[in-house]
Amino acid sequence: MKPFAFVFPGQGSQSVGMLDGWADHPQVLAAVAEASDALHEDVGQLIKEGPKEALALTTNTQPVMLVAGVAAYRVWMAEVGVAPAAVAGHSLGEYSALVASGVLTLSQAAPLVRFRAQAMQEAVPVGVGAMAAILGMDASKVIAICAEVTGSFGQNATEVVEAVNFNDPGQTVIAGSKAAVDQACVALKAQGAKRALLLPVSAPFHSSLMQPAALKLKDQLDTVAFAAPQIPVINNIDVAVESDPQRIRDALMRQAFGPVRWVEVVLALQARGLSTLVECGPGKVLAGMAKRIAPDLAGLALFDAASLADVKTSLLEA
């Protein structure tokens, strides 16, 4: 089988019924049960029935996306048994990657991502922060314009806007206070961005406004026993592979208020000699990004029984 990497999606790829394509696969049922026990609620019912608005709450989105990614990974290992050469995850997806690598159990990770979600939501009241996707502009220009906009509010102002997700060469997400994000969207479009789309999120994730959440998360991470990874995990914040549990904790803490360097993560996976990235979990967002970042990379998606068969066939081809 050709060497490959698994990448795990984050918020935004959730949907009601997103595990239905696995039918009643025992690995999926076991993952749902494990997370439900850890969270003391019926995660399976939430995923199966929603409603959509409940799934979209970040305190629910983060645990259900974790479960969906881990479930897909466990089905792959049960049915195919060939581990990826490396793993990574986009934002929240990094926790799924750490479970796949054996650093955390699902029972540890589920309460951890719920805590992370609650801390992030509490750090900035709903409506005070915002995020927007900037399309069709080089990331370095987005960074520079955001710095100009932040500076325009004056030295002691609380308004801030920053580039926080470097998703692909033509898409950078910005985040910060709502006034600064709104002003940045106007400035970015005036200076050549094709589009500036406000995102339907409840907090300015990965911006410096998340530092209070990161401090809470640090204390929580310190209470959880981390194991050494069995598979290399390329992290978001440093685009690095860490094996020391304390360094992994520190990277997760800084990831909460630092940028998701996804373009560099994908290129780092490619630099390891991997020609195929498999998105493990709902959706095809990361598979699409992979091809835009590195056109000679194959981007596949693993989210149900049919796609598992397709991925297996693709990786077995000469």
PDB file of C-alpha atoms in Angstrom:
ATOM      1  CA  MET A   1       0.000   0.000   0.000  1.00  0.00           C
ATOM      2  CA  LYS A   2       1.321   3.468  -0.897  1.00  0.00           C
ATOM      3  CA  PRO A   3       2.379   5.515   2.146  1.00  0.00           C
ATOM      4  CA  PHE A   4      -0.243   8.076   3.133  1.00  0.00           C
ATOM      5  CA  ALA A   5      -1.189  10.589   5.809  1.00  0.00           C
ATOM      6  CA  PHE A   6      -4.500  10.979   7.587  1.00  0.00           C
ATOM      7  CA  VAL A   7      -5.707  14.525   8.217  1.00  0.00           C
ATOM      8  CA  PHE A   8      -8.654  15.274  10.496  1.00  0.00           C
ATOM      9  CA  PRO A   9     -11.175  18.094   9.904  1.00  0.00           C
ATOM     10  CA  GLY A  10     -12.284  20.667  12.464  1.00  0.00           C
ATOM     11  CA  GLN A  11     -15.362  22.809  12.981  1.00  0.00           C
ATOM     12  CA  GLY A  12     -17.538  23.500   9.980  1.00  0.00           C
ATOM     13  CA  SER A  13     -17.672  19.966   8.576  1.00  0.00           C
ATOM     14  CA  GLN A  14     -20.349  18.741  11.005  1.00  0.00           C
ATOM     15  CA  SER A  15     -23.817  17.757   9.787  1.00  0.00           C
ATOM     16  CA  VAL A  16     -26.835  15.995  11.230  1.00  0.00           C
ATOM     17  CA  GLY A  17     -26.580  12.269  10.437  1.00  0.00           C
ATOM     18  CA  MET A  18     -22.893  12.452   9.541  1.00  0.00           C
ATOM     19  CA  LEU A  19     -22.236   8.927  10.844  1.00  0.00           C
ATOM     20  CA  ASP A  20     -25.189   7.313   9.033  1.00  0.00           C
ATOM     21  CA  GLY A  21     -22.970   6.195   6.154  1.00  0.00           C
ATOM     22  CA  TRP A  22     -21.210   3.770   8.488  1.00  0.00           C
ATOM     23  CA  ALA A  23     -24.551   2.054   9.278  1.00  0.00           C
ATOM     24  CA  ASP A  24     -24.103   0.242  12.597  1.00  0.00           C
ATOM     25  CA  HIS A  25     -20.409  -0.532  12.287  1.00  0.00           C
ATOM     26  CA  PRO A  26     -19.208  -1.822  15.672  1.00  0.00           C
ATOM     27  CA  GLN A  27     -16.199   0.513  15.732  1.00  0.00           C
ATOM     28  CA  VAL A  28     -18.441   3.542  15.212  1.00  0.00           C
ATOM     29  CA  LEU A  29     -20.916   2.407  17.865  1.00  0.00           C
ATOM     30  CA  ALA A  30     -18.035   1.813  20.280  1.00  0.00           C
ATOM     31  CA  ALA A  31     -16.544   5.266  19.665  1.00  0.00           C
ATOM     32  CA  VAL A  32     -19.909   6.949  20.180  1.00  0.00           C
ATOM     33  CA  ALA A  33     -20.501   4.971  23.376  1.00  0.00           C
ATOM     34  CA  GLU A  34     -17.027   5.813  24.715  1.00  0.00           C
ATOM     35  CA  ALA A  35     -17.523   9.532  24.138  1.00  0.00           C
ATOM     36  CA  SER A  36     -21.066   9.420  25.534  1.00  0.00           C
ATOM     37  CA  ASP A  37     -19.799   7.807  28.738  1.00  0.00           C
ATOM     38  CA  ALA A  38     -17.016  10.377  29.063  1.00  0.00           C
ATOM     39  CA  LEU A  39     -19.380  13.327  28.515  1.00  0.00           C
ATOM     40  CA  HIS A  40     -22.381  11.852  30.391  1.00  0.00           C
ATOM     41  CA  GLU A  41     -24.742  12.470  27.479  1.00  0.00           C
ATOM     42  CA  ASP A  42     -25.992  10.698  24.359  1.00  0.00           C
ATOM     43  CA  VAL A  43     -23.568  11.890  21.689  1.00  0.00           C
ATOM     44  CA  GLY A  44     -25.012   9.448  19.156  1.00  0.00           C
ATOM     45  CA  GLN A  45     -28.486  10.955  19.395  1.00  0.00           C
ATOM     46  CA  LEU A  46     -27.076  14.471  18.988  1.00  0.00           C
ATOM     47  CA  ILE A  47     -25.215  13.432  15.827  1.00  0.00           C
ATOM     48  CA  LYS A  48     -28.110  11.443  14.397  1.00  0.00           C
ATOM     49  CA  GLU A  49     -30.980  13.811  15.153  1.00  0.00           C
ATOM     50  CA  GLY A  50     -29.403  17.216  15.764  1.00  0.00           C
ATOM     51  CA  PRO A  51     -31.012  19.652  15.416  1.00  0.00           C
ATOM     52  CA  LYS A  52     -28.536  21.475  13.189  1.00  0.00           C
ATOM     53  CA  GLU A  53     -28.513  24.477  15.538  1.00  0.00           C
ATOM     54  CA  ALA A  54     -27.454  22.264  18.459  1.00  0.00           C
ATOM     55  CA  LEU A  55     -24.644  20.699  16.425  1.00  0.00           C
ATOM     56  CA  ALA A  56     -23.445  24.196  15.463  1.00  0.00           C
ATOM     57  CA  LEU A  57     -22.892  25.229  19.113  1.00  0.00           C
ATOM     58  CA  THR A  58     -19.128  25.089  19.559  1.00  0.00           C
ATOM     59  CA  THR A  59     -19.491  23.175  22.851  1.00  0.00           C
ATOM     60  CA  ASN A  60     -21.209  20.415  20.852  1.00  0.00           C
ATOM     61  CA  THR A  61     -19.371  20.784  17.538  1.00  0.00           C
ATOM     62  CA  GLN A  62     -15.955  20.120  19.019  1.00  0.00           C
ATOM     63  CA  PRO A  63     -16.846  16.799  20.725  1.00  0.00           C
ATOM     64  CA  VAL A  64     -18.954  15.461  17.824  1.00  0.00           C
ATOM     65  CA  MET A  65     -16.266  16.217  15.241  1.00  0.00           C
ATOM     66  CA  LEU A  66     -13.701  14.517  17.468  1.00  0.00           C
ATOM     67  CA  VAL A  67     -15.916  11.417  17.683  1.00  0.00           C
ATOM     68  CA  ALA A  68     -16.585  11.363  13.930  1.00  0.00           C
ATOM     69  CA  GLY A  69     -12.898  11.567  13.042  1.00  0.00           C
ATOM     70  CA  VAL A  70     -11.834   8.930  15.559  1.00  0.00           C
ATOM     71  CA  ALA A  71     -14.690   6.620  14.488  1.00  0.00           C
ATOM     72  CA  ALA A  72     -13.603   6.779  10.832  1.00  0.00           C
ATOM     73  CA  TYR A  73     -10.005   6.077  11.861  1.00  0.00           C
ATOM     74  CA  ARG A  74     -10.991   3.078  13.951  1.00  0.00           C
ATOM     75  CA  VAL A  75     -13.087   1.622  11.126  1.00  0.00           C
ATOM     76  CA  TRP A  76     -10.107   1.975   8.780  1.00  0.00           C
ATOM     77  CA  MET A  77      -7.773   0.219  11.212  1.00  0.00           C
ATOM     78  CA  ALA A  78     -10.318  -2.562  11.825  1.00  0.00           C
ATOM     79  CA  GLU A  79     -11.090  -3.098   8.134  1.00  0.00           C
ATOM     80  CA  VAL A  80      -7.711  -2.373   6.512  1.00  0.00           C
ATOM     81  CA  GLY A  81      -5.197  -2.397   9.349  1.00  0.00           C
ATOM     82  CA  VAL A  82      -2.548  -0.206   7.692  1.00  0.00           C
ATOM     83  CA  ALA A  83      -1.601   2.808   9.795  1.00  0.00           C
ATOM     84  CA  PRO A  84      -0.829   6.178   8.192  1.00  0.00           C
ATOM     85  CA  ALA A  85       2.801   7.287   8.015  1.00  0.00           C
ATOM     86  CA  ALA A  86       1.854  10.574   9.709  1.00  0.00           C
ATOM     87  CA  VAL A  87      -1.241  12.421  10.931  1.00  0.00           C
ATOM     88  CA  ALA A  88      -2.356  16.015  11.397  1.00  0.00           C
ATOM     89  CA  GLY A  89      -5.579  17.838  12.155  1.00  0.00           C
ATOM     90  CA  HIS A  90      -6.998  21.248  11.316  1.00  0.00           C
ATOM     91  CA  SER A  91      -7.499  23.181  14.570  1.00  0.00           C
ATOM     92  CA  LEU A  92      -9.842  20.992  16.639  1.00  0.00           C
ATOM     93  CA  GLY A  93      -8.872  18.100  14.323  1.00  0.00           C
ATOM     94  CA  GLU A  94      -5.458  18.013  15.977  1.00  0.00           C
ATOM     95  CA  TYR A  95      -7.108  16.336  18.969  1.00  0.00           C
ATOM     96  CA  SER A  96      -8.483  13.591  16.678  1.00  0.00           C
ATOM     97  CA  ALA A  97      -4.956  13.159  15.284  1.00  0.00           C
ATOM     98  CA  LEU A  98      -3.576  12.805  18.819  1.00  0.00           C
ATOM     99  CA  VAL A  99      -6.146  10.094  19.604  1.00  0.00           C
ATOM    100  CA  ALA A 100      -5.230   8.264  16.373  1.00  0.00           C
ATOM    101  CA  SER A 101      -1.576   8.492  17.370  1.00  0.00           C
ATOM    102  CA  GLY A 102      -2.231   7.071  20.835  1.00  0.00           C
ATOM    103  CA  VAL A 103      -1.292  10.240  22.740  1.00  0.00           C
ATOM    104  CA  LEU A 104      -4.816  10.527  24.176  1.00  0.00           C
ATOM    105  CA  THR A 105      -7.707   8.113  24.529  1.00  0.00           C
ATOM    106  CA  LEU A 106     -11.094   9.169  23.202  1.00  0.00           C
ATOM    107  CA  SER A 107     -12.351   9.146  26.807  1.00  0.00           C
ATOM    108  CA  GLN A 108      -9.679  11.710  27.696  1.00  0.00           C
ATOM    109  CA  ALA A 109     -10.062  13.816  24.566  1.00  0.00           C
ATOM    110  CA  ALA A 110     -13.852  14.234  24.561  1.00  0.00           C
ATOM    111  CA  PRO A 111     -14.096  16.136  27.887  1.00  0.00           C
ATOM    112  CA  LEU A 112     -10.924  18.030  26.955  1.00  0.00           C
ATOM    113  CA  VAL A 113     -12.340  19.427  23.700  1.00  0.00           C
ATOM    114  CA  ARG A 114     -15.614  20.296  25.417  1.00  0.00           C
ATOM    115  CA  PHE A 115     -13.647  22.213  28.048  1.00  0.00           C
ATOM    116  CA  ARG A 116     -11.677  23.898  25.251  1.00  0.00           C
ATOM    117  CA  ALA A 117     -14.912  24.896  23.524  1.00  0.00           C
ATOM    118  CA  GLN A 118     -16.440  26.318  26.705  1.00  0.00           C
ATOM    119  CA  ALA A 119     -13.285  28.259  27.556  1.00  0.00           C
ATOM    120  CA  MET A 120     -13.148  29.724  24.044  1.00  0.00           C
ATOM    121  CA  GLN A 121     -16.802  30.723  24.146  1.00  0.00           C
ATOM    122  CA  GLU A 122     -16.433  32.364  27.551  1.00  0.00           C
ATOM    123  CA  ALA A 123     -13.287  34.287  26.537  1.00  0.00           C
ATOM    124  CA  VAL A 124     -15.196  36.578  24.163  1.00  0.00           C
ATOM    125  CA  PRO A 125     -18.960  37.176  24.501  1.00  0.00           C
ATOM    126  CA  VAL A 126     -21.086  36.239  21.485  1.00  0.00           C
ATOM    127  CA  GLY A 127     -21.265  39.163  19.077  1.00  0.00           C
ATOM    128  CA  VAL A 128     -18.094  40.856  20.321  1.00  0.00           C
ATOM    129  CA  GLY A 129     -15.740  38.849  18.102  1.00  0.00           C
ATOM    130  CA  ALA A 130     -15.911  37.760  14.465  1.00  0.00           C
ATOM    131  CA  MET A 131     -14.129  35.748  11.777  1.00  0.00           C
ATOM    132  CA  ALA A 132     -14.054  36.157   8.003  1.00  0.00           C
ATOM    133  CA  ALA A 133     -12.644  34.173   5.096  1.00  0.00           C
ATOM    134  CA  ILE A 134     -10.548  36.244   2.699  1.00  0.00           C
ATOM    135  CA  LEU A 135     -10.408  34.786  -0.806  1.00  0.00           C
ATOM    136  CA  GLY A 136      -8.062  35.568  -3.659  1.00  0.00           C
ATOM    137  CA  MET A 137      -5.302  37.450  -1.839  1.00  0.00           C
ATOM    138  CA  ASP A 138      -1.778  36.423  -0.873  1.00  0.00           C
ATOM    139  CA  ALA A 139      -1.491  35.655   2.839  1.00  0.00           C
ATOM    140  CA  SER A 140       1.397  38.094   3.375  1.00  0.00           C
ATOM    141  CA  LYS A 141      -0.780  40.941   2.099  1.00  0.00           C
ATOM    142  CA  VAL A 142      -3.667  39.863   4.386  1.00  0.00           C
ATOM    143  CA  ILE A 143      -1.280  39.924   7.369  1.00  0.00           C
ATOM    144  CA  ALA A 144      -0.013  43.403   6.471  1.00  0.00           C
ATOM    145  CA  ILE A 145      -3.485  44.897   5.987  1.00  0.00           C
ATOM    146  CA  CYS A 146      -4.743  43.397   9.253  1.00  0.00           C
ATOM    147  CA  ALA A 147      -1.792  44.997  11.050  1.00  0.00           C
ATOM    148  CA  GLU A 148      -2.648  48.360   9.462  1.00  0.00           C
ATOM    149  CA  VAL A 149      -6.291  48.099  10.509  1.00  0.00           C
ATOM    150  CA  THR A 150      -5.390  47.125  14.085  1.00  0.00           C
ATOM    151  CA  GLY A 151      -2.968  50.048  14.275  1.00  0.00           C
ATOM    152  CA  SER A 152      -5.617  52.479  13.025  1.00  0.00           C
ATOM    153  CA  PHE A 153      -7.568  52.068  16.277  1.00  0.00           C
ATOM    154  CA  GLY A 154      -4.712  53.558  18.302  1.00  0.00           C
ATOM    155  CA  GLN A 155      -2.100  52.240  20.712  1.00  0.00           C
ATOM    156  CA  ASN A 156      -4.301  51.368  23.679  1.00  0.00           C
ATOM    157  CA  ALA A 157      -7.414  50.281  21.782  1.00  0.00           C
ATOM    158  CA  THR A 158      -8.893  46.852  22.404  1.00  0.00           C
ATOM    159  CA  GLU A 159      -9.843  46.387  18.752  1.00  0.00           C
ATOM    160  CA  VAL A 160      -7.706  43.790  16.958  1.00  0.00           C
ATOM    161  CA  VAL A 161      -7.799  41.745  13.755  1.00  0.00           C
ATOM    162  CA  GLU A 162      -5.312  39.037  12.785  1.00  0.00           C
ATOM    163  CA  ALA A 163      -4.758  36.364  10.144  1.00  0.00           C
ATOM    164  CA  VAL A 164      -5.509  33.109  11.981  1.00  0.00           C
ATOM    165  CA  ASN A 165      -6.049  30.260   9.483  1.00  0.00           C
ATOM    166  CA  PHE A 166      -3.758  29.841   6.502  1.00  0.00           C
ATOM    167  CA  ASN A 167      -5.974  27.320   4.711  1.00  0.00           C
ATOM    168  CA  ASP A 168      -4.652  27.334   1.162  1.00  0.00           C
ATOM    169  CA  PRO A 169      -2.798  29.792  -1.116  1.00  0.00           C
ATOM    170  CA  GLY A 170      -6.033  31.605  -1.965  1.00  0.00           C
ATOM    171  CA  GLN A 171      -7.845  31.469   1.385  1.00  0.00           C
ATOM    172  CA  THR A 172      -6.836  33.064   4.657  1.00  0.00           C
ATOM    173  CA  VAL A 173      -9.204  33.438   7.603  1.00  0.00           C
ATOM    174  CA  ILE A 174      -9.020  36.530   9.809  1.00  0.00           C
ATOM    175  CA  ALA A 175     -10.376  36.923  13.338  1.00  0.00           C
ATOM    176  CA  GLY A 176     -10.630  39.476  16.109  1.00  0.00           C
ATOM    177  CA  SER A 177     -13.036  42.059  17.471  1.00  0.00           C
ATOM    178  CA  LYS A 178     -16.104  42.597  15.285  1.00  0.00           C
ATOM    179  CA  ALA A 179     -15.390  46.251  14.520  1.00  0.00           C
ATOM    180  CA  ALA A 180     -11.824  45.482  13.443  1.00  0.00           C
ATOM    181  CA  VAL A 181     -12.847  42.460  11.333  1.00  0.00           C
ATOM    182  CA  ASP A 182     -15.551  44.512   9.598  1.00  0.00           C
ATOM    183  CA  GLN A 183     -13.080  47.295   8.858  1.00  0.00           C
ATOM    184  CA  ALA A 184     -10.473  44.800   7.638  1.00  0.00           C
ATOM    185  CA  CYS A 185     -12.988  43.212   5.246  1.00  0.00           C
ATOM    186  CA  VAL A 186     -13.601  46.613   3.650  1.00  0.00           C
ATOM    187  CA  ALA A 187      -9.864  47.353   3.409  1.00  0.00           C
ATOM    188  CA  LEU A 188      -8.982  43.917   2.030  1.00  0.00           C
ATOM    189  CA  LYS A 189     -11.615  44.122  -0.708  1.00  0.00           C
ATOM    190  CA  ALA A 190     -10.491  47.662  -1.566  1.00  0.00           C
ATOM    191  CA  GLN A 191      -6.936  46.399  -1.980  1.00  0.00           C
ATOM    192  CA  GLY A 192      -7.728  43.434  -4.201  1.00  0.00           C
ATOM    193  CA  ALA A 193      -9.278  40.547  -2.268  1.00  0.00           C
ATOM    194  CA  LYS A 194     -11.893  38.775  -4.393  1.00  0.00           C
ATOM    195  CA  ARG A 195     -14.218  38.163  -1.478  1.00  0.00           C
ATOM    196  CA  ALA A 196     -14.420  38.749   2.275  1.00  0.00           C
ATOM    197  CA  LEU A 197     -17.032  36.470   3.844  1.00  0.00           C
ATOM    198  CA  LEU A 198     -18.073  36.735   7.479  1.00  0.00           C
ATOM    199  CA  LEU A 199     -18.206  33.242   8.985  1.00  0.00           C
ATOM    200  CA  PRO A 200     -21.104  31.928  11.106  1.00  0.00           C
ATOM    201  CA  VAL A 201     -19.012  31.296  14.235  1.00  0.00           C
ATOM    202  CA  SER A 202     -19.548  32.240  17.845  1.00  0.00           C
ATOM    203  CA  ALA A 203     -16.018  33.368  18.776  1.00  0.00           C
ATOM    204  CA  PRO A 204     -12.801  34.691  17.150  1.00  0.00           C
ATOM    205  CA  PHE A 205     -10.951  31.366  17.278  1.00  0.00           C
ATOM    206  CA  HIS A 206      -7.139  31.304  17.118  1.00  0.00           C
ATOM    207  CA  SER A 207      -6.829  35.060  17.637  1.00  0.00           C
ATOM    208  CA  SER A 208      -4.978  36.701  20.519  1.00  0.00           C
ATOM    209  CA  LEU A 209      -8.401  37.359  22.102  1.00  0.00           C
ATOM    210  CA  MET A 210      -8.395  33.637  22.962  1.00  0.00           C
ATOM    211  CA  GLN A 211      -5.479  33.968  25.406  1.00  0.00           C
ATOM    212  CA  PRO A 212      -7.756  33.775  28.487  1.00  0.00           C
ATOM    213  CA  ALA A 213      -9.151  30.500  27.118  1.00  0.00           C
ATOM    214  CA  ALA A 214      -5.636  29.190  26.512  1.00  0.00           C
ATOM    215  CA  LEU A 215      -4.661  29.810  30.138  1.00  0.00           C
ATOM    216  CA  LYS A 216      -7.703  27.844  31.341  1.00  0.00           C
ATOM    217  CA  LEU A 217      -6.917  25.111  28.822  1.00  0.00           C
ATOM    218  CA  LYS A 218      -3.318  24.902  30.051  1.00  0.00           C
ATOM    219  CA  ASP A 219      -4.477  24.093  33.574  1.00  0.00           C
ATOM    220  CA  GLN A 220      -6.862  21.463  32.230  1.00  0.00           C
ATOM    221  CA  LEU A 221      -4.226  19.894  29.954  1.00  0.00           C
ATOM    222  CA  ASP A 222      -1.918  19.542  32.953  1.00  0.00           C
ATOM    223  CA  THR A 223      -4.461  17.228  34.616  1.00  0.00           C
ATOM    224  CA  VAL A 224      -4.482  14.766  31.682  1.00  0.00           C
ATOM    225  CA  ALA A 225      -1.901  11.994  31.229  1.00  0.00           C
ATOM    226  CA  PHE A 226      -0.398  12.127  27.726  1.00  0.00           C
ATOM    227  CA  ALA A 227       1.371   9.139  26.152  1.00  0.00           C
ATOM    228  CA  ALA A 228       4.185   9.304  23.603  1.00  0.00           C
ATOM    229  CA  PRO A 229       2.837   9.286  20.017  1.00  0.00           C
ATOM    230  CA  GLN A 230       2.913   6.017  18.091  1.00  0.00           C
ATOM    231  CA  ILE A 231       2.526   7.890  14.777  1.00  0.00           C
ATOM    232  CA  PRO A 232       4.165  11.273  14.012  1.00  0.00           C
ATOM    233  CA  VAL A 233       1.723  14.163  14.536  1.00  0.00           C
ATOM    234  CA  ILE A 234       2.526  17.425  12.731  1.00  0.00           C
ATOM    235  CA  ASN A 235       1.069  20.183  14.874  1.00  0.00           C
ATOM    236  CA  ASN A 236      -0.668  23.397  13.746  1.00  0.00           C
ATOM    237  CA  ILE A 237       1.182  25.989  15.766  1.00  0.00           C
ATOM    238  CA  ASP A 238       4.828  25.085  15.027  1.00  0.00           C
ATOM    239  CA  VAL A 239       4.430  22.711  12.043  1.00  0.00           C
ATOM    240  CA  ALA A 240       6.544  20.359  14.146  1.00  0.00           C
ATOM    241  CA  VAL A 241       6.508  16.747  15.341  1.00  0.00           C
ATOM    242  CA  GLU A 242       6.759  16.506  19.127  1.00  0.00           C
ATOM    243  CA  SER A 243       7.261  13.329  21.143  1.00  0.00           C
ATOM    244  CA  ASP A 244       7.559  14.787  24.644  1.00  0.00           C
ATOM    245  CA  PRO A 245       4.119  14.939  26.322  1.00  0.00           C
ATOM    246  CA  GLN A 246       4.779  18.324  27.938  1.00  0.00           C
ATOM    247  CA  ARG A 247       5.771  19.864  24.613  1.00  0.00           C
ATOM    248  CA  ILE A 248       2.578  18.458  23.065  1.00  0.00           C
ATOM    249  CA  ARG A 249       0.536  20.052  25.867  1.00  0.00           C
ATOM    250  CA  ASP A 250       2.287  23.375  25.342  1.00  0.00           C
ATOM    251  CA  ALA A 251       1.607  23.288  21.589  1.00  0.00           C
ATOM    252  CA  LEU A 252      -2.101  22.612  22.213  1.00  0.00           C
ATOM    253  CA  MET A 253      -2.281  25.518  24.646  1.00  0.00           C
ATOM    254  CA  ARG A 254      -0.627  27.929  22.181  1.00  0.00           C
ATOM    255  CA  GLN A 255      -2.754  26.595  19.317  1.00  0.00           C
ATOM    256  CA  ALA A 256      -5.861  28.021  21.019  1.00  0.00           C
ATOM    257  CA  PHE A 257      -4.713  31.620  20.424  1.00  0.00           C
ATOM    258  CA  GLY A 258      -2.258  31.103  17.575  1.00  0.00           C
ATOM    259  CA  PRO A 259      -2.693  30.590  13.829  1.00  0.00           C
ATOM    260  CA  VAL A 260      -3.491  27.321  12.076  1.00  0.00           C
ATOM    261  CA  ARG A 261      -0.583  27.029   9.629  1.00  0.00           C
ATOM    262  CA  TRP A 262      -2.355  24.513   7.417  1.00  0.00           C
ATOM    263  CA  VAL A 263      -0.532  25.307   4.164  1.00  0.00           C
ATOM    264  CA  GLU A 264       2.780  24.568   5.901  1.00  0.00           C
ATOM    265  CA  VAL A 265       1.380  21.430   7.570  1.00  0.00           C
ATOM    266  CA  VAL A 266       0.365  19.968   4.210  1.00  0.00           C
ATOM    267  CA  LEU A 267       3.729  20.849   2.671  1.00  0.00           C
ATOM    268  CA  ALA A 268       5.484  19.237   5.663  1.00  0.00           C
ATOM    269  CA  LEU A 269       3.511  16.029   5.082  1.00  0.00           C
ATOM    270  CA  GLN A 270       4.476  16.116   1.418  1.00  0.00           C
ATOM    271  CA  ALA A 271       8.122  16.676   2.392  1.00  0.00           C
ATOM    272  CA  ARG A 272       7.988  13.360   4.279  1.00  0.00           C
ATOM    273  CA  GLY A 273       7.575  11.673   0.895  1.00  0.00           C
ATOM    274  CA  LEU A 274       3.802  11.235   1.132  1.00  0.00           C
ATOM    275  CA  SER A 275       1.845  11.640  -2.095  1.00  0.00           C
ATOM    276  CA  THR A 276      -1.637  10.959  -0.673  1.00  0.00           C
ATOM    277  CA  LEU A 277      -3.553  12.782   2.054  1.00  0.00           C
ATOM    278  CA  VAL A 278      -6.730  11.135   3.304  1.00  0.00           C
ATOM    279  CA  GLU A 279      -9.267  13.318   5.103  1.00  0.00           C
ATOM    280  CA  CYS A 280     -10.505  11.125   7.937  1.00  0.00           C
ATOM    281  CA  GLY A 281     -13.963  12.250   9.037  1.00  0.00           C
ATOM    282  CA  PRO A 282     -16.968  14.109   7.647  1.00  0.00           C
ATOM    283  CA  GLY A 283     -16.634  16.278   4.569  1.00  0.00           C
ATOM    284  CA  LYS A 284     -14.053  16.872   1.860  1.00  0.00           C
ATOM    285  CA  VAL A 285     -12.755  20.307   2.858  1.00  0.00           C
ATOM    286  CA  LEU A 286      -9.180  19.281   3.668  1.00  0.00           C
ATOM    287  CA  ALA A 287      -8.937  16.964   0.656  1.00  0.00           C
ATOM    288  CA  GLY A 288      -9.791  19.920  -1.564  1.00  0.00           C
ATOM    289  CA  MET A 289      -7.327  22.212   0.219  1.00  0.00           C
ATOM    290  CA  ALA A 290      -4.533  19.644  -0.208  1.00  0.00           C
ATOM    291  CA  LYS A 291      -4.823  19.765  -3.990  1.00  0.00           C
ATOM    292  CA  ARG A 292      -4.789  23.580  -4.001  1.00  0.00           C
ATOM    293  CA  ILE A 293      -1.744  23.687  -1.720  1.00  0.00           C
ATOM    294  CA  ALA A 294       0.218  21.017  -3.606  1.00  0.00           C
ATOM    295  CA  PRO A 295      -1.364  20.112  -6.970  1.00  0.00           C
ATOM    296  CA  ASP A 296       0.606  16.859  -7.248  1.00  0.00           C
ATOM    297  CA  LEU A 297      -0.831  15.588  -3.939  1.00  0.00           C
ATOM    298  CA  ALA A 298      -3.781  13.199  -4.091  1.00  0.00           C
ATOM    299  CA  GLY A 299      -6.517  14.311  -1.701  1.00  0.00           C
ATOM    300  CA  LEU A 300      -8.999  11.604  -0.724  1.00  0.00           C
ATOM    301  CA  ALA A 301     -11.885  11.554   1.758  1.00  0.00           C
ATOM    302  CA  LEU A 302     -12.859   8.776   4.198  1.00  0.00           C
ATOM    303  CA  PHE A 303     -16.309   9.320   5.709  1.00  0.00           C
ATOM    304  CA  ASP A 304     -18.465   6.209   5.032  1.00  0.00           C
ATOM    305  CA  ALA A 305     -18.292   2.592   3.892  1.00  0.00           C
ATOM    306  CA  ALA A 306     -18.234   3.460   0.180  1.00  0.00           C
ATOM    307  CA  SER A 307     -15.436   6.017   0.519  1.00  0.00           C
ATOM    308  CA  LEU A 308     -13.409   3.552   2.612  1.00  0.00           C
ATOM    309  CA  ALA A 309     -13.512   1.095  -0.302  1.00  0.00           C
ATOM    310  CA  ASP A 310     -12.460   3.866  -2.707  1.00  0.00           C
ATOM    311  CA  VAL A 311      -9.541   4.973  -0.516  1.00  0.00           C
ATOM    312  CA  LYS A 312      -8.344   1.408  -0.102  1.00  0.00           C
ATOM    313  CA  THR A 313      -8.464   0.851  -3.875  1.00  0.00           C
ATOM    314  CA  SER A 314      -6.599   4.101  -4.556  1.00  0.00           C
ATOM    315  CA  LEU A 315      -3.825   3.296  -2.091  1.00  0.00           C
ATOM    316  CA  LEU A 316      -3.420  -0.244  -3.449  1.00  0.00           C
ATOM    317  CA  GLU A 317      -2.966   0.921  -7.051  1.00  0.00           C
ATOM    318  CA  ALA A 318       0.535   0.566  -8.428  1.00  0.00           C
TER     319      ALA A 318
END
